Amino acid sequence: GDSVTQMEGPVTLSEEAFLTINCTYTATGYPSLFWYVQYPGEGLQLLLKATKADDKGSNKGFEATYRKETTSFHLEKGSVQVSDSAVYFCALLNAGGTSYGKLTFGQGTILTVHP
Amino acid sequence: NAGVTQTPKFQVLKTGQSMTLQCAQDMNHEYMSWYRQDPGMGLRLIHYSVGAGITDQGEVPNGYNVSRSTTEDFPLRLLSAAPSQTSVYFCASSYGHEAFFGQGTRLTVV
């Protein structure tokens, strides 16, 4: 079945540091890949997405590239801010076969950014 | 506004009580699902539905029932609440390359 393996946290960084959160997946068919962010006490917000190989999703300074050859979708940001402190989830949406429409999540990574 | 509407936002139950979490979407999506989120566990799939009249179990279905009488609605029922069901619950609606979430329900069972 489908699965998402996400870098375990928590991750603690100083403001303006470089961020990478690793995410790899296994899936049948042609999945779309997502990063969701959850701020304290809030719901899930879509951060960025990519729907096919070599696509790059980007939003609010965050980027991730859909790498089919390495089955990865690592999240990066060049300079983090205190306001980026949140939980980040990598997710896969399978758009093919019997898993059509099924979302599979990674475990989540807690990011804390200090001033 | 289009999207997923999930109610209530907060709920406290006593052990043994029953309740229904409501989820509705107006995007005509076939696939809907319920997740629970617990610290350190990420989001785990409870039940899902691929269309009206069709439901199936996810990863952690015990203690929960669902039904899908219409495309729009996918309620989650707790028949006899237990403290282990204290969690945050999310409903999702998805189609193709799009997925949308409700705001979540924070449920406490005492």
mmCIF file with all atom_site columns, C-alpha atoms in Angstrom:
data_model
loop_
_atom_site.group_PDB
_atom_site.id
_atom_site.type_symbol
_atom_site.label_atom_id
_atom_site.label_alt_id
_atom_site.label_comp_id
_atom_site.label_asym_id
_atom_site.label_entity_id
_atom_site.label_seq_id
_atom_site.pdbx_PDB_ins_code
_atom_site.Cartn_x
_atom_site.Cartn_y
_atom_site.Cartn_z
_atom_site.occupancy
_atom_site.B_iso_or_equiv
_atom_site.pdbx_formal_charge
_atom_site.auth_seq_id
_atom_site.auth_comp_id
_atom_site.auth_asym_id
_atom_site.auth_atom_id
_atom_site.pdbx_PDB_model_num
ATOM 1   C CA . GLY A 1 1   ? 0.000   0.000  0.000   1.00 0.00 ? 1   GLY A CA 1
ATOM 2   C CA . ASP A 1 2   ? 0.854   3.652  -0.072  1.00 0.00 ? 2   ASP A CA 1
ATOM 3   C CA . SER A 1 3   ? 3.135   5.077  2.597   1.00 0.00 ? 3   SER A CA 1
ATOM 4   C CA . VAL A 1 4   ? 4.916   8.306  3.495   1.00 0.00 ? 4   VAL A CA 1
ATOM 5   C CA . THR A 1 5   ? 8.058   8.433  5.596   1.00 0.00 ? 5   THR A CA 1
ATOM 6   C CA . GLN A 1 6   ? 8.854   11.780 7.079   1.00 0.00 ? 6   GLN A CA 1
ATOM 7   C CA . MET A 1 7   ? 11.904  13.049 8.894   1.00 0.00 ? 7   MET A CA 1
ATOM 8   C CA . GLU A 1 8   ? 11.371  12.678 12.594  1.00 0.00 ? 8   GLU A CA 1
ATOM 9   C CA . GLY A 1 9   ? 11.566  15.735 14.757  1.00 0.00 ? 9   GLY A CA 1
ATOM 10  C CA . PRO A 1 10  ? 11.421  17.845 16.600  1.00 0.00 ? 10  PRO A CA 1
ATOM 11  C CA . VAL A 1 11  ? 13.561  20.266 14.639  1.00 0.00 ? 11  VAL A CA 1
ATOM 12  C CA . THR A 1 12  ? 14.868  23.349 16.413  1.00 0.00 ? 12  THR A CA 1
ATOM 13  C CA . LEU A 1 13  ? 16.492  26.178 14.448  1.00 0.00 ? 13  LEU A CA 1
ATOM 14  C CA . SER A 1 14  ? 17.590  29.735 14.942  1.00 0.00 ? 14  SER A CA 1
ATOM 15  C CA . GLU A 1 15  ? 15.917  32.468 12.945  1.00 0.00 ? 15  GLU A CA 1
ATOM 16  C CA . GLU A 1 16  ? 17.327  32.830 9.391   1.00 0.00 ? 16  GLU A CA 1
ATOM 17  C CA . ALA A 1 17  ? 18.684  29.279 9.375   1.00 0.00 ? 17  ALA A CA 1
ATOM 18  C CA . PHE A 1 18  ? 18.166  26.923 6.415   1.00 0.00 ? 18  PHE A CA 1
ATOM 19  C CA . LEU A 1 19  ? 15.429  24.335 6.765   1.00 0.00 ? 19  LEU A CA 1
ATOM 20  C CA . THR A 1 20  ? 15.128  20.902 5.215   1.00 0.00 ? 20  THR A CA 1
ATOM 21  C CA . ILE A 1 21  ? 12.480  18.362 6.203   1.00 0.00 ? 21  ILE A CA 1
ATOM 22  C CA . ASN A 1 22  ? 12.872  15.068 4.375   1.00 0.00 ? 22  ASN A CA 1
ATOM 23  C CA . CYS A 1 23  ? 9.939   13.151 2.948   1.00 0.00 ? 23  CYS A CA 1
ATOM 24  C CA . THR A 1 24  ? 9.961   9.938  0.916   1.00 0.00 ? 24  THR A CA 1
ATOM 25  C CA . TYR A 1 25  ? 7.041   7.902  -0.342  1.00 0.00 ? 25  TYR A CA 1
ATOM 26  C CA . THR A 1 26  ? 5.922   4.625  -1.853  1.00 0.00 ? 26  THR A CA 1
ATOM 27  C CA . ALA A 1 27  ? 2.801   4.496  -3.965  1.00 0.00 ? 27  ALA A CA 1
ATOM 28  C CA . THR A 1 28  ? 1.134   2.830  -6.901  1.00 0.00 ? 28  THR A CA 1
ATOM 29  C CA . GLY A 1 29  ? -0.260  4.862  -9.746  1.00 0.00 ? 29  GLY A CA 1
ATOM 30  C CA . TYR A 1 30  ? 0.339   8.597  -10.163 1.00 0.00 ? 30  TYR A CA 1
ATOM 31  C CA . PRO A 1 31  ? 0.212   10.342 -6.794  1.00 0.00 ? 31  PRO A CA 1
ATOM 32  C CA . SER A 1 32  ? 0.117   14.038 -6.049  1.00 0.00 ? 32  SER A CA 1
ATOM 33  C CA . LEU A 1 33  ? 2.317   15.206 -3.191  1.00 0.00 ? 33  LEU A CA 1
ATOM 34  C CA . PHE A 1 34  ? 1.541   17.827 -0.573  1.00 0.00 ? 34  PHE A CA 1
ATOM 35  C CA . TRP A 1 35  ? 2.982   19.635 2.378   1.00 0.00 ? 35  TRP A CA 1
ATOM 36  C CA . TYR A 1 36  ? 0.492   20.735 5.017   1.00 0.00 ? 36  TYR A CA 1
ATOM 37  C CA . VAL A 1 37  ? 1.226   23.032 7.942   1.00 0.00 ? 37  VAL A CA 1
ATOM 38  C CA . GLN A 1 38  ? -0.560  23.101 11.261  1.00 0.00 ? 38  GLN A CA 1
ATOM 39  C CA . TYR A 1 39  ? -0.073  26.071 13.578  1.00 0.00 ? 39  TYR A CA 1
ATOM 40  C CA . PRO A 1 40  ? -0.750  25.591 17.306  1.00 0.00 ? 40  PRO A CA 1
ATOM 41  C CA . GLY A 1 41  ? -4.443  25.026 18.000  1.00 0.00 ? 41  GLY A CA 1
ATOM 42  C CA . GLU A 1 42  ? -5.415  25.279 14.338  1.00 0.00 ? 42  GLU A CA 1
ATOM 43  C CA . GLY A 1 43  ? -6.404  22.957 11.500  1.00 0.00 ? 43  GLY A CA 1
ATOM 44  C CA . LEU A 1 44  ? -4.412  21.796 8.512   1.00 0.00 ? 44  LEU A CA 1
ATOM 45  C CA . GLN A 1 45  ? -3.462  24.343 5.887   1.00 0.00 ? 45  GLN A CA 1
ATOM 46  C CA . LEU A 1 46  ? -2.149  23.422 2.473   1.00 0.00 ? 46  LEU A CA 1
ATOM 47  C CA . LEU A 1 47  ? 1.372   24.837 2.170   1.00 0.00 ? 47  LEU A CA 1
ATOM 48  C CA . LEU A 1 48  ? 2.297   23.617 -1.312  1.00 0.00 ? 48  LEU A CA 1
ATOM 49  C CA . LYS A 1 49  ? 1.728   20.787 -3.724  1.00 0.00 ? 49  LYS A CA 1
ATOM 50  C CA . ALA A 1 50  ? 3.093   19.090 -6.842  1.00 0.00 ? 50  ALA A CA 1
ATOM 51  C CA . THR A 1 51  ? 1.073   16.891 -9.139  1.00 0.00 ? 51  THR A CA 1
ATOM 52  C CA . LYS A 1 52  ? 3.668   15.265 -11.383 1.00 0.00 ? 52  LYS A CA 1
ATOM 53  C CA . ALA A 1 53  ? 7.339   14.356 -11.555 1.00 0.00 ? 53  ALA A CA 1
ATOM 54  C CA . ASP A 1 54  ? 9.801   17.296 -11.580 1.00 0.00 ? 54  ASP A CA 1
ATOM 55  C CA . ASP A 1 55  ? 7.098   19.765 -10.563 1.00 0.00 ? 55  ASP A CA 1
ATOM 56  C CA . LYS A 1 56  ? 8.194   22.267 -7.935  1.00 0.00 ? 56  LYS A CA 1
ATOM 57  C CA . GLY A 1 57  ? 5.658   23.521 -5.434  1.00 0.00 ? 57  GLY A CA 1
ATOM 58  C CA . SER A 1 58  ? 6.364   26.803 -3.674  1.00 0.00 ? 58  SER A CA 1
ATOM 59  C CA . ASN A 1 59  ? 4.649   29.112 -1.224  1.00 0.00 ? 59  ASN A CA 1
ATOM 60  C CA . LYS A 1 60  ? 5.720   31.639 1.437   1.00 0.00 ? 60  LYS A CA 1
ATOM 61  C CA . GLY A 1 61  ? 9.412   30.947 0.736   1.00 0.00 ? 61  GLY A CA 1
ATOM 62  C CA . PHE A 1 62  ? 8.993   27.175 1.088   1.00 0.00 ? 62  PHE A CA 1
ATOM 63  C CA . GLU A 1 63  ? 9.797   24.871 -1.820  1.00 0.00 ? 63  GLU A CA 1
ATOM 64  C CA . ALA A 1 64  ? 9.604   21.170 -2.591  1.00 0.00 ? 64  ALA A CA 1
ATOM 65  C CA . THR A 1 65  ? 10.364  19.276 -5.804  1.00 0.00 ? 65  THR A CA 1
ATOM 66  C CA . TYR A 1 66  ? 8.623   16.054 -6.823  1.00 0.00 ? 66  TYR A CA 1
ATOM 67  C CA . ARG A 1 67  ? 11.484  13.605 -7.483  1.00 0.00 ? 67  ARG A CA 1
ATOM 68  C CA . LYS A 1 68  ? 10.156  10.393 -8.965  1.00 0.00 ? 68  LYS A CA 1
ATOM 69  C CA . GLU A 1 69  ? 13.588  8.799  -9.311  1.00 0.00 ? 69  GLU A CA 1
ATOM 70  C CA . THR A 1 70  ? 14.247  9.081  -5.576  1.00 0.00 ? 70  THR A CA 1
ATOM 71  C CA . THR A 1 71  ? 10.537  9.006  -4.564  1.00 0.00 ? 71  THR A CA 1
ATOM 72  C CA . SER A 1 72  ? 11.087  12.127 -2.496  1.00 0.00 ? 72  SER A CA 1
ATOM 73  C CA . PHE A 1 73  ? 9.440   15.488 -1.806  1.00 0.00 ? 73  PHE A CA 1
ATOM 74  C CA . HIS A 1 74  ? 11.740  17.294 0.624   1.00 0.00 ? 74  HIS A CA 1
ATOM 75  C CA . LEU A 1 75  ? 10.607  20.621 2.059   1.00 0.00 ? 75  LEU A CA 1
ATOM 76  C CA . GLU A 1 76  ? 13.122  23.488 2.090   1.00 0.00 ? 76  GLU A CA 1
ATOM 77  C CA . LYS A 1 77  ? 13.235  27.106 3.130   1.00 0.00 ? 77  LYS A CA 1
ATOM 78  C CA . GLY A 1 78  ? 16.269  29.323 2.858   1.00 0.00 ? 78  GLY A CA 1
ATOM 79  C CA . SER A 1 79  ? 15.674  31.499 5.917   1.00 0.00 ? 79  SER A CA 1
ATOM 80  C CA . VAL A 1 80  ? 13.161  30.493 8.560   1.00 0.00 ? 80  VAL A CA 1
ATOM 81  C CA . GLN A 1 81  ? 11.285  32.896 10.818  1.00 0.00 ? 81  GLN A CA 1
ATOM 82  C CA . VAL A 1 82  ? 9.849   32.495 14.298  1.00 0.00 ? 82  VAL A CA 1
ATOM 83  C CA . SER A 1 83  ? 6.389   32.548 12.699  1.00 0.00 ? 83  SER A CA 1
ATOM 84  C CA . ASP A 1 84  ? 7.250   29.331 10.809  1.00 0.00 ? 84  ASP A CA 1
ATOM 85  C CA . SER A 1 85  ? 7.109   27.368 14.070  1.00 0.00 ? 85  SER A CA 1
ATOM 86  C CA . ALA A 1 86  ? 4.451   24.703 13.445  1.00 0.00 ? 86  ALA A CA 1
ATOM 87  C CA . VAL A 1 87  ? 3.925   21.044 12.641  1.00 0.00 ? 87  VAL A CA 1
ATOM 88  C CA . TYR A 1 88  ? 4.594   20.070 9.022   1.00 0.00 ? 88  TYR A CA 1
ATOM 89  C CA . PHE A 1 89  ? 2.988   17.061 7.358   1.00 0.00 ? 89  PHE A CA 1
ATOM 90  C CA . CYS A 1 90  ? 4.006   15.456 4.101   1.00 0.00 ? 90  CYS A CA 1
ATOM 91  C CA . ALA A 1 91  ? 1.091   13.754 2.351   1.00 0.00 ? 91  ALA A CA 1
ATOM 92  C CA . LEU A 1 92  ? 0.322   11.746 -0.745  1.00 0.00 ? 92  LEU A CA 1
ATOM 93  C CA . LEU A 1 93  ? -2.938  11.734 -2.687  1.00 0.00 ? 93  LEU A CA 1
ATOM 94  C CA . ASN A 1 94  ? -3.325  8.767  -4.924  1.00 0.00 ? 94  ASN A CA 1
ATOM 95  C CA . ALA A 1 95  ? -5.148  9.608  -8.134  1.00 0.00 ? 95  ALA A CA 1
ATOM 96  C CA . GLY A 1 96  ? -4.979  6.179  -9.713  1.00 0.00 ? 96  GLY A CA 1
ATOM 97  C CA . GLY A 1 97  ? -6.117  2.586  -9.348  1.00 0.00 ? 97  GLY A CA 1
ATOM 98  C CA . THR A 1 98  ? -8.116  1.321  -6.393  1.00 0.00 ? 98  THR A CA 1
ATOM 99  C CA . SER A 1 99  ? -6.596  3.934  -4.063  1.00 0.00 ? 99  SER A CA 1
ATOM 100 C CA . TYR A 1 100 ? -8.190  6.825  -5.957  1.00 0.00 ? 100 TYR A CA 1
ATOM 101 C CA . GLY A 1 101 ? -8.681  9.814  -3.684  1.00 0.00 ? 101 GLY A CA 1
ATOM 102 C CA . LYS A 1 102 ? -6.919  8.276  -0.695  1.00 0.00 ? 102 LYS A CA 1
ATOM 103 C CA . LEU A 1 103 ? -4.706  10.570 1.394   1.00 0.00 ? 103 LEU A CA 1
ATOM 104 C CA . THR A 1 104 ? -1.720  9.118  3.185   1.00 0.00 ? 104 THR A CA 1
ATOM 105 C CA . PHE A 1 105 ? 0.208   11.189 5.745   1.00 0.00 ? 105 PHE A CA 1
ATOM 106 C CA . GLY A 1 106 ? 3.647   11.165 7.223   1.00 0.00 ? 106 GLY A CA 1
ATOM 107 C CA . GLN A 1 107 ? 4.074   11.336 10.987  1.00 0.00 ? 107 GLN A CA 1
ATOM 108 C CA . GLY A 1 108 ? 4.540   15.090 11.096  1.00 0.00 ? 108 GLY A CA 1
ATOM 109 C CA . THR A 1 109 ? 7.606   17.140 12.030  1.00 0.00 ? 109 THR A CA 1
ATOM 110 C CA . ILE A 1 110 ? 7.499   19.726 14.788  1.00 0.00 ? 110 ILE A CA 1
ATOM 111 C CA . LEU A 1 111 ? 9.532   22.800 13.871  1.00 0.00 ? 111 LEU A CA 1
ATOM 112 C CA . THR A 1 112 ? 10.515  25.359 16.496  1.00 0.00 ? 112 THR A CA 1
ATOM 113 C CA . VAL A 1 113 ? 12.342  28.510 15.444  1.00 0.00 ? 113 VAL A CA 1
ATOM 114 C CA . HIS A 1 114 ? 14.078  30.615 18.101  1.00 0.00 ? 114 HIS A CA 1
ATOM 115 C CA . PRO A 1 115 ? 14.846  34.346 17.723  1.00 0.00 ? 115 PRO A CA 1
ATOM 116 C CA . ASN B 2 1   ? -17.905 29.513 0.139   1.00 0.00 ? 1   ASN B CA 1
ATOM 117 C CA . ALA B 2 2   ? -16.918 26.113 -1.204  1.00 0.00 ? 2   ALA B CA 1
ATOM 118 C CA . GLY B 2 3   ? -15.179 23.760 1.179   1.00 0.00 ? 3   GLY B CA 1
ATOM 119 C CA . VAL B 2 4   ? -15.551 21.253 3.975   1.00 0.00 ? 4   VAL B CA 1
ATOM 120 C CA . THR B 2 5   ? -17.741 22.147 6.930   1.00 0.00 ? 5   THR B CA 1
ATOM 121 C CA . GLN B 2 6   ? -17.094 20.192 10.098  1.00 0.00 ? 6   GLN B CA 1
ATOM 122 C CA . THR B 2 7   ? -19.036 20.542 13.339  1.00 0.00 ? 7   THR B CA 1
ATOM 123 C CA . PRO B 2 8   ? -18.768 20.899 16.276  1.00 0.00 ? 8   PRO B CA 1
ATOM 124 C CA . LYS B 2 9   ? -15.389 22.518 16.863  1.00 0.00 ? 9   LYS B CA 1
ATOM 125 C CA . PHE B 2 10  ? -15.153 21.387 20.477  1.00 0.00 ? 10  PHE B CA 1
ATOM 126 C CA . GLN B 2 11  ? -16.968 18.673 22.411  1.00 0.00 ? 11  GLN B CA 1
ATOM 127 C CA . VAL B 2 12  ? -16.704 17.105 25.857  1.00 0.00 ? 12  VAL B CA 1
ATOM 128 C CA . LEU B 2 13  ? -18.375 13.734 26.418  1.00 0.00 ? 13  LEU B CA 1
ATOM 129 C CA . LYS B 2 14  ? -18.740 11.444 29.359  1.00 0.00 ? 14  LYS B CA 1
ATOM 130 C CA . THR B 2 15  ? -17.622 7.841  28.987  1.00 0.00 ? 15  THR B CA 1
ATOM 131 C CA . GLY B 2 16  ? -20.399 5.807  27.394  1.00 0.00 ? 16  GLY B CA 1
ATOM 132 C CA . GLN B 2 17  ? -22.164 8.718  25.723  1.00 0.00 ? 17  GLN B CA 1
ATOM 133 C CA . SER B 2 18  ? -22.781 8.745  22.006  1.00 0.00 ? 18  SER B CA 1
ATOM 134 C CA . MET B 2 19  ? -22.408 11.560 19.514  1.00 0.00 ? 19  MET B CA 1
ATOM 135 C CA . THR B 2 20  ? -22.086 12.309 15.821  1.00 0.00 ? 20  THR B CA 1
ATOM 136 C CA . LEU B 2 21  ? -19.455 14.500 14.226  1.00 0.00 ? 21  LEU B CA 1
ATOM 137 C CA . GLN B 2 22  ? -20.843 16.157 11.135  1.00 0.00 ? 22  GLN B CA 1
ATOM 138 C CA . CYS B 2 23  ? -18.986 16.678 7.871   1.00 0.00 ? 23  CYS B CA 1
ATOM 139 C CA . ALA B 2 24  ? -20.358 18.246 4.708   1.00 0.00 ? 24  ALA B CA 1
ATOM 140 C CA . GLN B 2 25  ? -18.774 19.317 1.435   1.00 0.00 ? 25  GLN B CA 1
ATOM 141 C CA . ASP B 2 26  ? -20.216 21.205 -1.504  1.00 0.00 ? 26  ASP B CA 1
ATOM 142 C CA . MET B 2 27  ? -17.613 20.363 -4.135  1.00 0.00 ? 27  MET B CA 1
ATOM 143 C CA . ASN B 2 28  ? -19.261 17.149 -5.348  1.00 0.00 ? 28  ASN B CA 1
ATOM 144 C CA . HIS B 2 29  ? -16.207 15.123 -4.358  1.00 0.00 ? 29  HIS B CA 1
ATOM 145 C CA . GLU B 2 30  ? -16.630 11.363 -4.370  1.00 0.00 ? 30  GLU B CA 1
ATOM 146 C CA . TYR B 2 31  ? -13.922 10.582 -1.824  1.00 0.00 ? 31  TYR B CA 1
ATOM 147 C CA . MET B 2 32  ? -14.373 11.600 1.817   1.00 0.00 ? 32  MET B CA 1
ATOM 148 C CA . SER B 2 33  ? -12.513 10.445 4.883   1.00 0.00 ? 33  SER B CA 1
ATOM 149 C CA . TRP B 2 34  ? -12.138 10.849 8.631   1.00 0.00 ? 34  TRP B CA 1
ATOM 150 C CA . TYR B 2 35  ? -8.819  11.072 10.477  1.00 0.00 ? 35  TYR B CA 1
ATOM 151 C CA . ARG B 2 36  ? -7.828  11.352 14.068  1.00 0.00 ? 36  ARG B CA 1
ATOM 152 C CA . GLN B 2 37  ? -4.726  13.197 15.182  1.00 0.00 ? 37  GLN B CA 1
ATOM 153 C CA . ASP B 2 38  ? -2.887  12.242 18.338  1.00 0.00 ? 38  ASP B CA 1
ATOM 154 C CA . PRO B 2 39  ? 0.429   13.586 19.634  1.00 0.00 ? 39  PRO B CA 1
ATOM 155 C CA . GLY B 2 40  ? 3.365   11.800 18.007  1.00 0.00 ? 40  GLY B CA 1
ATOM 156 C CA . MET B 2 41  ? 1.054   9.680  15.823  1.00 0.00 ? 41  MET B CA 1
ATOM 157 C CA . GLY B 2 42  ? 0.361   11.983 12.907  1.00 0.00 ? 42  GLY B CA 1
ATOM 158 C CA . LEU B 2 43  ? -3.015  11.578 11.216  1.00 0.00 ? 43  LEU B CA 1
ATOM 159 C CA . ARG B 2 44  ? -4.542  8.127  11.158  1.00 0.00 ? 44  ARG B CA 1
ATOM 160 C CA . LEU B 2 45  ? -7.366  7.122  8.840   1.00 0.00 ? 45  LEU B CA 1
ATOM 161 C CA . ILE B 2 46  ? -10.543 5.996  10.629  1.00 0.00 ? 46  ILE B CA 1
ATOM 162 C CA . HIS B 2 47  ? -13.032 5.404  7.809   1.00 0.00 ? 47  HIS B CA 1
ATOM 163 C CA . TYR B 2 48  ? -13.383 6.500  4.245   1.00 0.00 ? 48  TYR B CA 1
ATOM 164 C CA . SER B 2 49  ? -15.941 6.539  1.465   1.00 0.00 ? 49  SER B CA 1
ATOM 165 C CA . VAL B 2 50  ? -15.460 6.454  -2.306  1.00 0.00 ? 50  VAL B CA 1
ATOM 166 C CA . GLY B 2 51  ? -19.022 7.530  -3.040  1.00 0.00 ? 51  GLY B CA 1
ATOM 167 C CA . ALA B 2 52  ? -22.599 7.573  -1.798  1.00 0.00 ? 52  ALA B CA 1
ATOM 168 C CA . GLY B 2 53  ? -23.556 4.226  -0.293  1.00 0.00 ? 53  GLY B CA 1
ATOM 169 C CA . ILE B 2 54  ? -19.955 2.977  -0.098  1.00 0.00 ? 54  ILE B CA 1
ATOM 170 C CA . THR B 2 55  ? -17.807 3.070  3.034   1.00 0.00 ? 55  THR B CA 1
ATOM 171 C CA . ASP B 2 56  ? -14.787 1.161  4.233   1.00 0.00 ? 56  ASP B CA 1
ATOM 172 C CA . GLN B 2 57  ? -12.518 0.901  7.242   1.00 0.00 ? 57  GLN B CA 1
ATOM 173 C CA . GLY B 2 58  ? -9.225  2.658  7.565   1.00 0.00 ? 58  GLY B CA 1
ATOM 174 C CA . GLU B 2 59  ? -6.351  2.108  9.937   1.00 0.00 ? 59  GLU B CA 1
ATOM 175 C CA . VAL B 2 60  ? -8.179  2.671  13.261  1.00 0.00 ? 60  VAL B CA 1
ATOM 176 C CA . PRO B 2 61  ? -11.922 1.978  12.777  1.00 0.00 ? 61  PRO B CA 1
ATOM 177 C CA . ASN B 2 62  ? -12.822 0.408  16.123  1.00 0.00 ? 62  ASN B CA 1
ATOM 178 C CA . GLY B 2 63  ? -15.407 2.362  18.106  1.00 0.00 ? 63  GLY B CA 1
ATOM 179 C CA . TYR B 2 64  ? -16.554 4.417  15.117  1.00 0.00 ? 64  TYR B CA 1
ATOM 180 C CA . ASN B 2 65  ? -19.335 4.060  12.547  1.00 0.00 ? 65  ASN B CA 1
ATOM 181 C CA . VAL B 2 66  ? -19.922 5.976  9.346   1.00 0.00 ? 66  VAL B CA 1
ATOM 182 C CA . SER B 2 67  ? -22.537 6.188  6.629   1.00 0.00 ? 67  SER B CA 1
ATOM 183 C CA . ARG B 2 68  ? -22.708 7.980  3.278   1.00 0.00 ? 68  ARG B CA 1
ATOM 184 C CA . SER B 2 69  ? -26.284 8.462  2.194   1.00 0.00 ? 69  SER B CA 1
ATOM 185 C CA . THR B 2 70  ? -25.469 11.475 0.005   1.00 0.00 ? 70  THR B CA 1
ATOM 186 C CA . THR B 2 71  ? -22.377 12.704 -1.811  1.00 0.00 ? 71  THR B CA 1
ATOM 187 C CA . GLU B 2 72  ? -22.315 15.814 0.400   1.00 0.00 ? 72  GLU B CA 1
ATOM 188 C CA . ASP B 2 73  ? -22.437 14.334 3.906   1.00 0.00 ? 73  ASP B CA 1
ATOM 189 C CA . PHE B 2 74  ? -20.197 11.910 5.763   1.00 0.00 ? 74  PHE B CA 1
ATOM 190 C CA . PRO B 2 75  ? -20.990 11.784 9.504   1.00 0.00 ? 75  PRO B CA 1
ATOM 191 C CA . LEU B 2 76  ? -18.810 9.959  12.029  1.00 0.00 ? 76  LEU B CA 1
ATOM 192 C CA . ARG B 2 77  ? -20.590 8.290  14.948  1.00 0.00 ? 77  ARG B CA 1
ATOM 193 C CA . LEU B 2 78  ? -19.187 7.354  18.307  1.00 0.00 ? 78  LEU B CA 1
ATOM 194 C CA . LEU B 2 79  ? -21.654 4.859  19.774  1.00 0.00 ? 79  LEU B CA 1
ATOM 195 C CA . SER B 2 80  ? -20.146 4.595  23.260  1.00 0.00 ? 80  SER B CA 1
ATOM 196 C CA . ALA B 2 81  ? -17.356 7.080  23.875  1.00 0.00 ? 81  ALA B CA 1
ATOM 197 C CA . ALA B 2 82  ? -14.181 5.972  25.632  1.00 0.00 ? 82  ALA B CA 1
ATOM 198 C CA . PRO B 2 83  ? -11.290 8.061  27.016  1.00 0.00 ? 83  PRO B CA 1
ATOM 199 C CA . SER B 2 84  ? -9.048  6.532  24.314  1.00 0.00 ? 84  SER B CA 1
ATOM 200 C CA . GLN B 2 85  ? -11.134 8.441  21.768  1.00 0.00 ? 85  GLN B CA 1
ATOM 201 C CA . THR B 2 86  ? -9.960  11.771 23.134  1.00 0.00 ? 86  THR B CA 1
ATOM 202 C CA . SER B 2 87  ? -8.346  13.289 20.058  1.00 0.00 ? 87  SER B CA 1
ATOM 203 C CA . VAL B 2 88  ? -8.634  15.875 17.324  1.00 0.00 ? 88  VAL B CA 1
ATOM 204 C CA . TYR B 2 89  ? -10.738 14.695 14.390  1.00 0.00 ? 89  TYR B CA 1
ATOM 205 C CA . PHE B 2 90  ? -10.476 15.916 10.813  1.00 0.00 ? 90  PHE B CA 1
ATOM 206 C CA . CYS B 2 91  ? -12.784 15.304 7.916   1.00 0.00 ? 91  CYS B CA 1
ATOM 207 C CA . ALA B 2 92  ? -11.357 15.486 4.396   1.00 0.00 ? 92  ALA B CA 1
ATOM 208 C CA . SER B 2 93  ? -12.786 15.617 0.897   1.00 0.00 ? 93  SER B CA 1
ATOM 209 C CA . SER B 2 94  ? -10.643 14.856 -2.117  1.00 0.00 ? 94  SER B CA 1
ATOM 210 C CA . TYR B 2 95  ? -10.742 14.392 -5.869  1.00 0.00 ? 95  TYR B CA 1
ATOM 211 C CA . GLY B 2 96  ? -7.957  13.965 -8.375  1.00 0.00 ? 96  GLY B CA 1
ATOM 212 C CA . HIS B 2 97  ? -5.147  16.280 -7.304  1.00 0.00 ? 97  HIS B CA 1
ATOM 213 C CA . GLU B 2 98  ? -7.098  18.268 -4.725  1.00 0.00 ? 98  GLU B CA 1
ATOM 214 C CA . ALA B 2 99  ? -7.745  17.629 -1.044  1.00 0.00 ? 99  ALA B CA 1
ATOM 215 C CA . PHE B 2 100 ? -9.591  19.833 1.439   1.00 0.00 ? 100 PHE B CA 1
ATOM 216 C CA . PHE B 2 101 ? -9.940  19.589 5.199   1.00 0.00 ? 101 PHE B CA 1
ATOM 217 C CA . GLY B 2 102 ? -12.459 20.676 7.747   1.00 0.00 ? 102 GLY B CA 1
ATOM 218 C CA . GLN B 2 103 ? -11.363 22.842 10.666  1.00 0.00 ? 103 GLN B CA 1
ATOM 219 C CA . GLY B 2 104 ? -11.211 19.903 13.059  1.00 0.00 ? 104 GLY B CA 1
ATOM 220 C CA . THR B 2 105 ? -13.116 18.790 16.160  1.00 0.00 ? 105 THR B CA 1
ATOM 221 C CA . ARG B 2 106 ? -11.339 18.649 19.489  1.00 0.00 ? 106 ARG B CA 1
ATOM 222 C CA . LEU B 2 107 ? -13.058 15.859 21.428  1.00 0.00 ? 107 LEU B CA 1
ATOM 223 C CA . THR B 2 108 ? -12.437 15.117 25.086  1.00 0.00 ? 108 THR B CA 1
ATOM 224 C CA . VAL B 2 109 ? -13.929 12.030 26.727  1.00 0.00 ? 109 VAL B CA 1
ATOM 225 C CA . VAL B 2 110 ? -13.925 12.120 30.521  1.00 0.00 ? 110 VAL B CA 1
#
